[in-house]
Tab-separated table of C-alpha atoms in Angstrom:
chain	number	residue	atom	x	y	z
A	1	MET	CA	-11.931	3.806	17.140
A	2	ASN	CA	-15.418	2.786	15.995
A	3	ILE	CA	-15.677	0.197	13.230
A	4	VAL	CA	-18.148	1.756	10.802
A	5	ALA	CA	-17.761	-0.494	7.727
A	6	THR	CA	-16.137	-3.770	6.707
A	7	ARG	CA	-15.549	-5.407	3.332
A	8	ASP	CA	-14.103	-8.782	2.383
A	9	GLU	CA	-11.555	-8.259	-0.396
A	10	ALA	CA	-10.214	-11.766	-1.058
A	11	PRO	CA	-10.000	-15.081	0.813
A	12	GLY	CA	-8.805	-14.178	4.308
A	13	VAL	CA	-8.394	-10.468	3.452
A	14	ARG	CA	-10.608	-7.760	4.949
A	15	THR	CA	-10.869	-3.979	4.797
A	16	MET	CA	-12.201	-1.997	7.762
A	17	ARG	CA	-13.157	1.662	7.982
A	18	LEU	CA	-12.572	3.248	11.378
A	19	GLU	CA	-13.726	6.562	12.799
A	20	PHE	CA	-12.395	8.405	15.842
A	21	GLN	CA	-14.592	8.653	18.918
A	22	ASP	CA	-12.818	11.811	20.102
A	23	PRO	CA	-12.863	14.823	17.714
A	24	LEU	CA	-9.581	16.061	19.237
A	25	GLU	CA	-7.867	12.783	18.336
A	26	LEU	CA	-9.225	13.113	14.804
A	27	GLU	CA	-7.684	16.584	14.480
A	28	LYS	CA	-4.328	15.302	15.742
A	29	PHE	CA	-4.429	12.508	13.180
A	30	LYS	CA	-5.338	14.856	10.318
A	31	GLN	CA	-2.397	17.096	11.157
A	32	ALA	CA	0.073	14.207	11.434
A	33	TYR	CA	-0.911	11.640	8.810
A	34	ARG	CA	0.750	11.464	5.405
A	35	THR	CA	0.523	8.628	2.927
A	36	GLY	CA	3.011	5.860	3.606
A	37	MET	CA	2.691	5.960	7.383
A	38	PHE	CA	1.461	3.019	9.438
A	39	GLY	CA	-0.250	2.233	12.711
A	40	LEU	CA	-0.772	-0.433	15.347
A	41	TYR	CA	-4.297	-1.845	15.274
A	42	GLY	CA	-5.587	-3.696	18.313
A	43	ILE	CA	-8.417	-5.628	19.903
A	44	TYR	CA	-8.782	-5.484	23.672
A	45	GLY	CA	-7.380	-8.627	25.259
A	46	GLU	CA	-5.745	-9.883	22.045
A	47	GLY	CA	-2.890	-7.456	21.323
A	48	GLU	CA	-1.873	-5.298	18.368
A	49	SER	CA	-0.753	-5.834	14.794
A	50	THR	CA	1.287	-3.440	12.658
A	51	PHE	CA	0.360	-2.495	9.103
A	52	CYS	CA	-0.188	0.519	6.886
A	53	VAL	CA	-2.962	3.072	6.749
A	54	ALA	CA	-4.560	2.137	3.427
A	55	SER	CA	-6.602	5.317	3.023
A	56	PRO	CA	-5.085	8.431	1.402
A	57	GLU	CA	-3.988	11.623	3.114
A	58	THR	CA	-6.546	13.463	0.978
A	59	ARG	CA	-9.381	11.609	2.757
A	60	ASN	CA	-8.364	11.868	6.382
A	61	ASP	CA	-11.685	11.996	8.217
A	62	TYR	CA	-11.380	8.257	8.773
A	63	ILE	CA	-8.849	5.427	8.645
A	64	GLU	CA	-9.064	2.410	6.377
A	65	CYS	CA	-6.905	-0.657	6.931
A	66	THR	CA	-6.648	-3.855	4.913
A	67	PHE	CA	-5.115	-6.995	6.378
A	68	ARG	CA	-4.804	-10.739	5.897
A	69	LYS	CA	-5.992	-13.049	8.658
A	70	SER	CA	-2.742	-14.735	9.694
A	71	GLY	CA	-2.519	-14.898	13.490
A	72	ARG	CA	-4.293	-14.305	16.774
A	73	VAL	CA	-4.603	-10.524	16.477
A	74	THR	CA	-5.648	-10.450	12.831
A	75	ALA	CA	-8.116	-13.282	13.510
A	76	ALA	CA	-9.658	-11.150	16.269
A	77	LEU	CA	-9.747	-8.139	13.946
A	78	ALA	CA	-11.401	-10.218	11.237
A	79	SER	CA	-14.074	-11.317	13.712
A	80	ALA	CA	-14.898	-7.763	14.780
A	81	GLU	CA	-18.181	-6.336	13.538
A	82	ILE	CA	-19.595	-2.949	12.627
A	83	GLY	CA	-20.215	-1.013	15.829
A	84	ASP	CA	-17.410	-2.707	17.754
A	85	LEU	CA	-14.547	-0.763	19.298
A	86	MET	CA	-10.867	-1.311	18.525
A	87	THR	CA	-7.653	0.581	19.169
A	88	PHE	CA	-5.278	2.473	16.887
A	89	ARG	CA	-1.867	3.908	17.719
A	90	GLY	CA	-0.151	6.144	15.223
A	91	PRO	CA	0.492	7.373	12.671
A	92	TYR	CA	4.140	6.304	12.760
A	93	GLY	CA	6.936	6.211	10.203
A	94	ASN	CA	7.942	8.334	7.252
A	95	ARG	CA	6.043	9.083	4.073
A	96	PHE	CA	6.026	9.093	0.301
A	97	PRO	CA	7.183	12.598	-0.729
A	98	ILE	CA	4.230	13.237	-3.029
A	99	GLU	CA	5.019	16.925	-3.458
A	100	GLU	CA	8.284	15.877	-5.139
A	101	PHE	CA	6.242	13.886	-7.682
A	102	HIS	CA	4.406	16.964	-8.976
A	103	GLY	CA	4.720	17.371	-12.736
A	104	LYS	CA	6.019	13.831	-13.224
A	105	ASN	CA	4.578	10.653	-14.664
A	106	LEU	CA	3.772	8.014	-12.061
A	107	LEU	CA	4.134	4.237	-12.228
A	108	PHE	CA	2.567	2.150	-9.458
A	109	ILE	CA	3.470	-1.542	-9.178
A	110	ALA	CA	1.948	-3.876	-6.604
A	111	GLY	CA	1.491	-7.559	-5.959
A	112	GLY	CA	-1.309	-9.247	-4.013
A	113	ILE	CA	-1.935	-7.947	-0.499
A	114	ALA	CA	0.740	-5.288	-1.097
A	115	LEU	CA	-1.747	-3.088	-2.947
A	116	PRO	CA	-3.065	-1.384	0.259
A	117	PRO	CA	0.010	0.835	0.889
A	118	THR	CA	0.189	1.541	-2.848
A	119	ARG	CA	-3.529	2.358	-2.921
A	120	SER	CA	-2.927	5.073	-0.326
A	121	VAL	CA	-0.497	6.805	-2.690
A	122	ILE	CA	-2.637	6.184	-5.769
A	123	TRP	CA	-5.719	7.866	-4.322
A	124	SER	CA	-3.665	10.701	-2.822
A	125	CYS	CA	-2.436	11.422	-6.369
A	126	LEU	CA	-5.748	10.806	-8.170
A	127	ASP	CA	-7.446	13.234	-5.785
A	128	GLN	CA	-4.945	15.850	-7.041
A	129	ARG	CA	-4.922	14.584	-10.621
A	130	ASP	CA	-3.972	17.875	-12.265
A	131	LYS	CA	-0.590	17.905	-10.498
A	132	PHE	CA	0.744	14.778	-12.222
A	133	GLY	CA	1.407	13.494	-15.704
A	134	LYS	CA	0.565	10.022	-16.985
A	135	ILE	CA	-0.456	7.512	-14.295
A	136	THR	CA	0.111	3.804	-14.896
A	137	ILE	CA	-0.867	1.053	-12.436
A	138	VAL	CA	0.526	-2.481	-12.808
A	139	TYR	CA	-1.069	-4.892	-10.350
A	140	GLY	CA	-0.913	-8.653	-10.107
A	141	ALA	CA	-1.950	-11.454	-7.783
A	142	ARG	CA	-1.577	-15.215	-7.577
A	143	THR	CA	-5.171	-15.824	-8.726
A	144	VAL	CA	-8.182	-13.765	-9.789
A	145	ALA	CA	-9.735	-14.391	-6.361
A	146	ASP	CA	-6.649	-12.926	-4.659
A	147	LEU	CA	-7.009	-9.508	-6.315
A	148	VAL	CA	-8.028	-6.930	-3.703
A	149	TYR	CA	-10.087	-3.740	-4.136
A	150	LYS	CA	-11.905	-5.257	-7.118
A	151	GLN	CA	-14.461	-2.416	-7.244
A	152	GLU	CA	-11.696	0.177	-7.297
A	153	LEU	CA	-9.830	-1.745	-9.992
A	154	GLU	CA	-12.966	-1.510	-12.125
A	155	GLU	CA	-13.166	2.217	-11.407
A	156	TRP	CA	-9.524	2.789	-12.350
A	157	GLU	CA	-9.978	0.746	-15.539
A	158	LYS	CA	-12.849	2.986	-16.641
A	159	ARG	CA	-10.903	6.213	-16.112
A	160	ASP	CA	-9.406	7.748	-19.245
A	161	ASP	CA	-6.604	9.369	-17.217
A	162	VAL	CA	-5.258	6.066	-15.815
A	163	GLU	CA	-3.631	3.129	-17.580
A	164	LEU	CA	-4.355	-0.049	-15.622
A	165	VAL	CA	-2.480	-3.286	-16.332
A	166	LEU	CA	-3.802	-6.327	-14.439
A	167	THR	CA	-2.253	-9.787	-14.347
A	168	VAL	CA	-2.477	-13.079	-12.490
A	169	ASP	CA	0.121	-15.814	-12.197
A	170	PRO	CA	-0.022	-18.633	-14.756
A	171	GLY	CA	-2.766	-21.025	-13.691
A	172	GLY	CA	-4.533	-18.347	-11.643
A	173	GLU	CA	-6.789	-17.142	-14.437
A	174	THR	CA	-10.492	-17.964	-14.827
A	175	PRO	CA	-12.363	-18.642	-18.096
A	176	ASP	CA	-13.715	-15.080	-18.164
A	177	TRP	CA	-10.378	-13.375	-17.294
A	178	LYS	CA	-9.704	-10.702	-19.945
A	179	HIS	CA	-6.402	-9.316	-18.711
A	180	ARG	CA	-2.775	-10.482	-18.674
A	181	VAL	CA	-1.419	-13.794	-17.425
A	182	GLY	CA	2.153	-13.736	-16.133
A	183	PHE	CA	4.350	-12.626	-13.277
A	184	VAL	CA	4.446	-8.913	-12.479
A	185	PRO	CA	8.109	-8.270	-13.501
A	186	THR	CA	7.525	-9.902	-16.906
A	187	ILE	CA	4.283	-8.035	-17.511
A	188	LEU	CA	5.977	-4.788	-16.462
A	189	GLU	CA	8.708	-5.278	-19.060
A	190	GLU	CA	6.073	-6.047	-21.713
A	191	ALA	CA	4.158	-2.865	-20.834
A	192	ALA	CA	7.480	-0.975	-21.022
A	193	PRO	CA	6.512	2.339	-19.372
A	194	ALA	CA	8.912	5.140	-20.235
A	195	ALA	CA	11.421	5.968	-17.502
A	196	GLY	CA	11.863	9.598	-18.495
A	197	ASN	CA	10.386	12.070	-15.977
A	198	CYS	CA	8.744	9.149	-14.171
A	199	VAL	CA	8.608	8.068	-10.536
A	200	ALA	CA	7.862	4.433	-9.680
A	201	VAL	CA	6.215	3.263	-6.457
A	202	LEU	CA	6.680	-0.460	-5.816
A	203	CYS	CA	5.246	-2.736	-3.138
A	204	GLY	CA	5.029	-6.504	-2.945
A	205	PRO	CA	6.497	-9.671	-1.486
A	206	PRO	CA	10.319	-9.570	-1.140
A	207	ILE	CA	10.898	-11.893	-4.098
A	208	MET	CA	8.643	-9.773	-6.320
A	209	ILE	CA	10.405	-6.582	-5.270
A	210	LYS	CA	13.783	-8.151	-6.063
A	211	PHE	CA	12.861	-9.112	-9.625
A	212	THR	CA	10.772	-6.003	-10.285
A	213	LEU	CA	13.680	-3.753	-9.296
A	214	ALA	CA	15.776	-5.603	-11.886
A	215	SER	CA	13.034	-5.051	-14.477
A	216	LEU	CA	12.857	-1.343	-13.668
A	217	LYS	CA	16.607	-1.111	-14.108
A	218	LYS	CA	16.283	-2.728	-17.556
A	219	LEU	CA	13.650	-0.137	-18.444
A	220	GLY	CA	16.031	2.677	-17.514
A	221	PHE	CA	14.664	3.761	-14.138
A	222	GLU	CA	17.208	5.305	-11.783
A	223	GLU	CA	17.173	3.903	-8.248
A	224	GLU	CA	16.606	7.392	-6.825
A	225	ASN	CA	13.271	7.550	-8.713
A	226	VAL	CA	11.952	4.240	-7.376
A	227	TYR	CA	10.224	4.101	-3.973
A	228	THR	CA	9.136	1.082	-1.985
A	229	THR	CA	7.862	0.281	1.499
A	230	LEU	CA	9.307	-2.406	3.759
A	231	GLU	CA	6.449	-2.512	6.224
A	232	ASN	CA	6.433	-6.326	6.159
A	233	ARG	CA	9.620	-6.109	8.261
A	234	MET	CA	7.902	-4.386	11.165
A	235	LYS	CA	6.758	-5.986	14.411
A	236	CYS	CA	6.389	-3.697	17.426
A	237	GLY	CA	6.371	-0.602	15.212
A	238	ILE	CA	8.293	1.625	17.634
A	239	GLY	CA	11.875	0.353	17.438
A	240	LYS	CA	11.959	-1.581	20.725
A	241	CYS	CA	11.881	-5.262	19.729
A	242	GLY	CA	14.699	-5.008	17.174
A	243	ARG	CA	13.046	-7.417	14.749
A	244	CYS	CA	12.626	-4.836	11.973
A	245	ASN	CA	16.311	-4.106	11.565
A	246	VAL	CA	18.050	-4.564	8.222
A	247	GLY	CA	21.685	-4.146	9.117
A	248	SER	CA	21.841	-0.908	11.068
A	249	VAL	CA	18.509	0.357	9.674
A	250	TYR	CA	15.384	0.087	11.837
A	251	VAL	CA	12.518	0.014	9.353
A	252	CYS	CA	9.857	1.223	11.797
A	253	LYS	CA	11.993	4.203	12.849
A	254	GLU	CA	13.686	5.183	9.568
A	255	GLY	CA	11.034	3.855	7.185
A	256	PRO	CA	8.959	2.133	6.088
A	257	VAL	CA	9.357	4.155	2.858
A	258	PHE	CA	12.758	3.956	1.146
A	259	THR	CA	14.144	4.636	-2.308
A	260	ALA	CA	15.586	1.702	-4.239
A	261	ALA	CA	18.998	3.316	-3.770
A	262	GLU	CA	18.562	3.154	0.008
A	263	VAL	CA	17.402	-0.472	-0.200
A	264	SER	CA	20.425	-1.378	-2.344
A	265	ALA	CA	22.722	-0.023	0.382
A	266	MET	CA	21.185	-2.392	2.964
A	267	PRO	CA	22.576	-5.895	3.649
A	268	GLN	CA	20.656	-7.912	1.056
A	269	ALA	CA	20.826	-11.108	3.106
A	270	ASP	CA	18.730	-9.423	5.826
A	271	LEU	CA	15.899	-8.316	3.523
């Protein structure tokens, strides 16, 4: 892959746009990729790291990935520049069944660096806006600086066909912050989106997912209508290392996308 653009999103968080060198590989990717899938991104001599494809299936002439610098591989990725070469293997995993969302209202909930996999679904739906009902996005981060995709957040806020609810944790606000202050589950309950004919897509740190699932239950959402991704469990990405397993479930082989009902059936101590 050629690195054709980079953008710093937040402290230690970067987005990269990649294009295929080989047109045949591009065609294979376009036929295979659906939102929710992931890949292994690598730098020669440093190894690979596993995370989602952050770009939507409706814009599949390129790949965008967003990652936090946290180890040797991601440090090497963060140091790469426009024009450099890197590797991509994928797409792997299952997908969000967007065609089953047609005609329904959509609720997207994300926390911090977990917005990238949610963003893939959001744009896939916004690019087909006439197929869905009301779209609500609830997004929070620890501080204002930690919010990612700030330009896109501004774009979503200006749209009259999207309701955007932004929040930061108490103490993370700035003097000019005009949005909510509070933890995502609390803000979600205050926003109180209607559960009827609505599908929720949730992604965030494990503790946020735990409490947000409880909030969704209070609001009347059925577990079968709530989807999440457990990509933070994945390591090798192909089911060989065994480190992604939750009980008998191998996230990289059977996921990373699951309904809340499927997550509830997993051993909670392993999540």
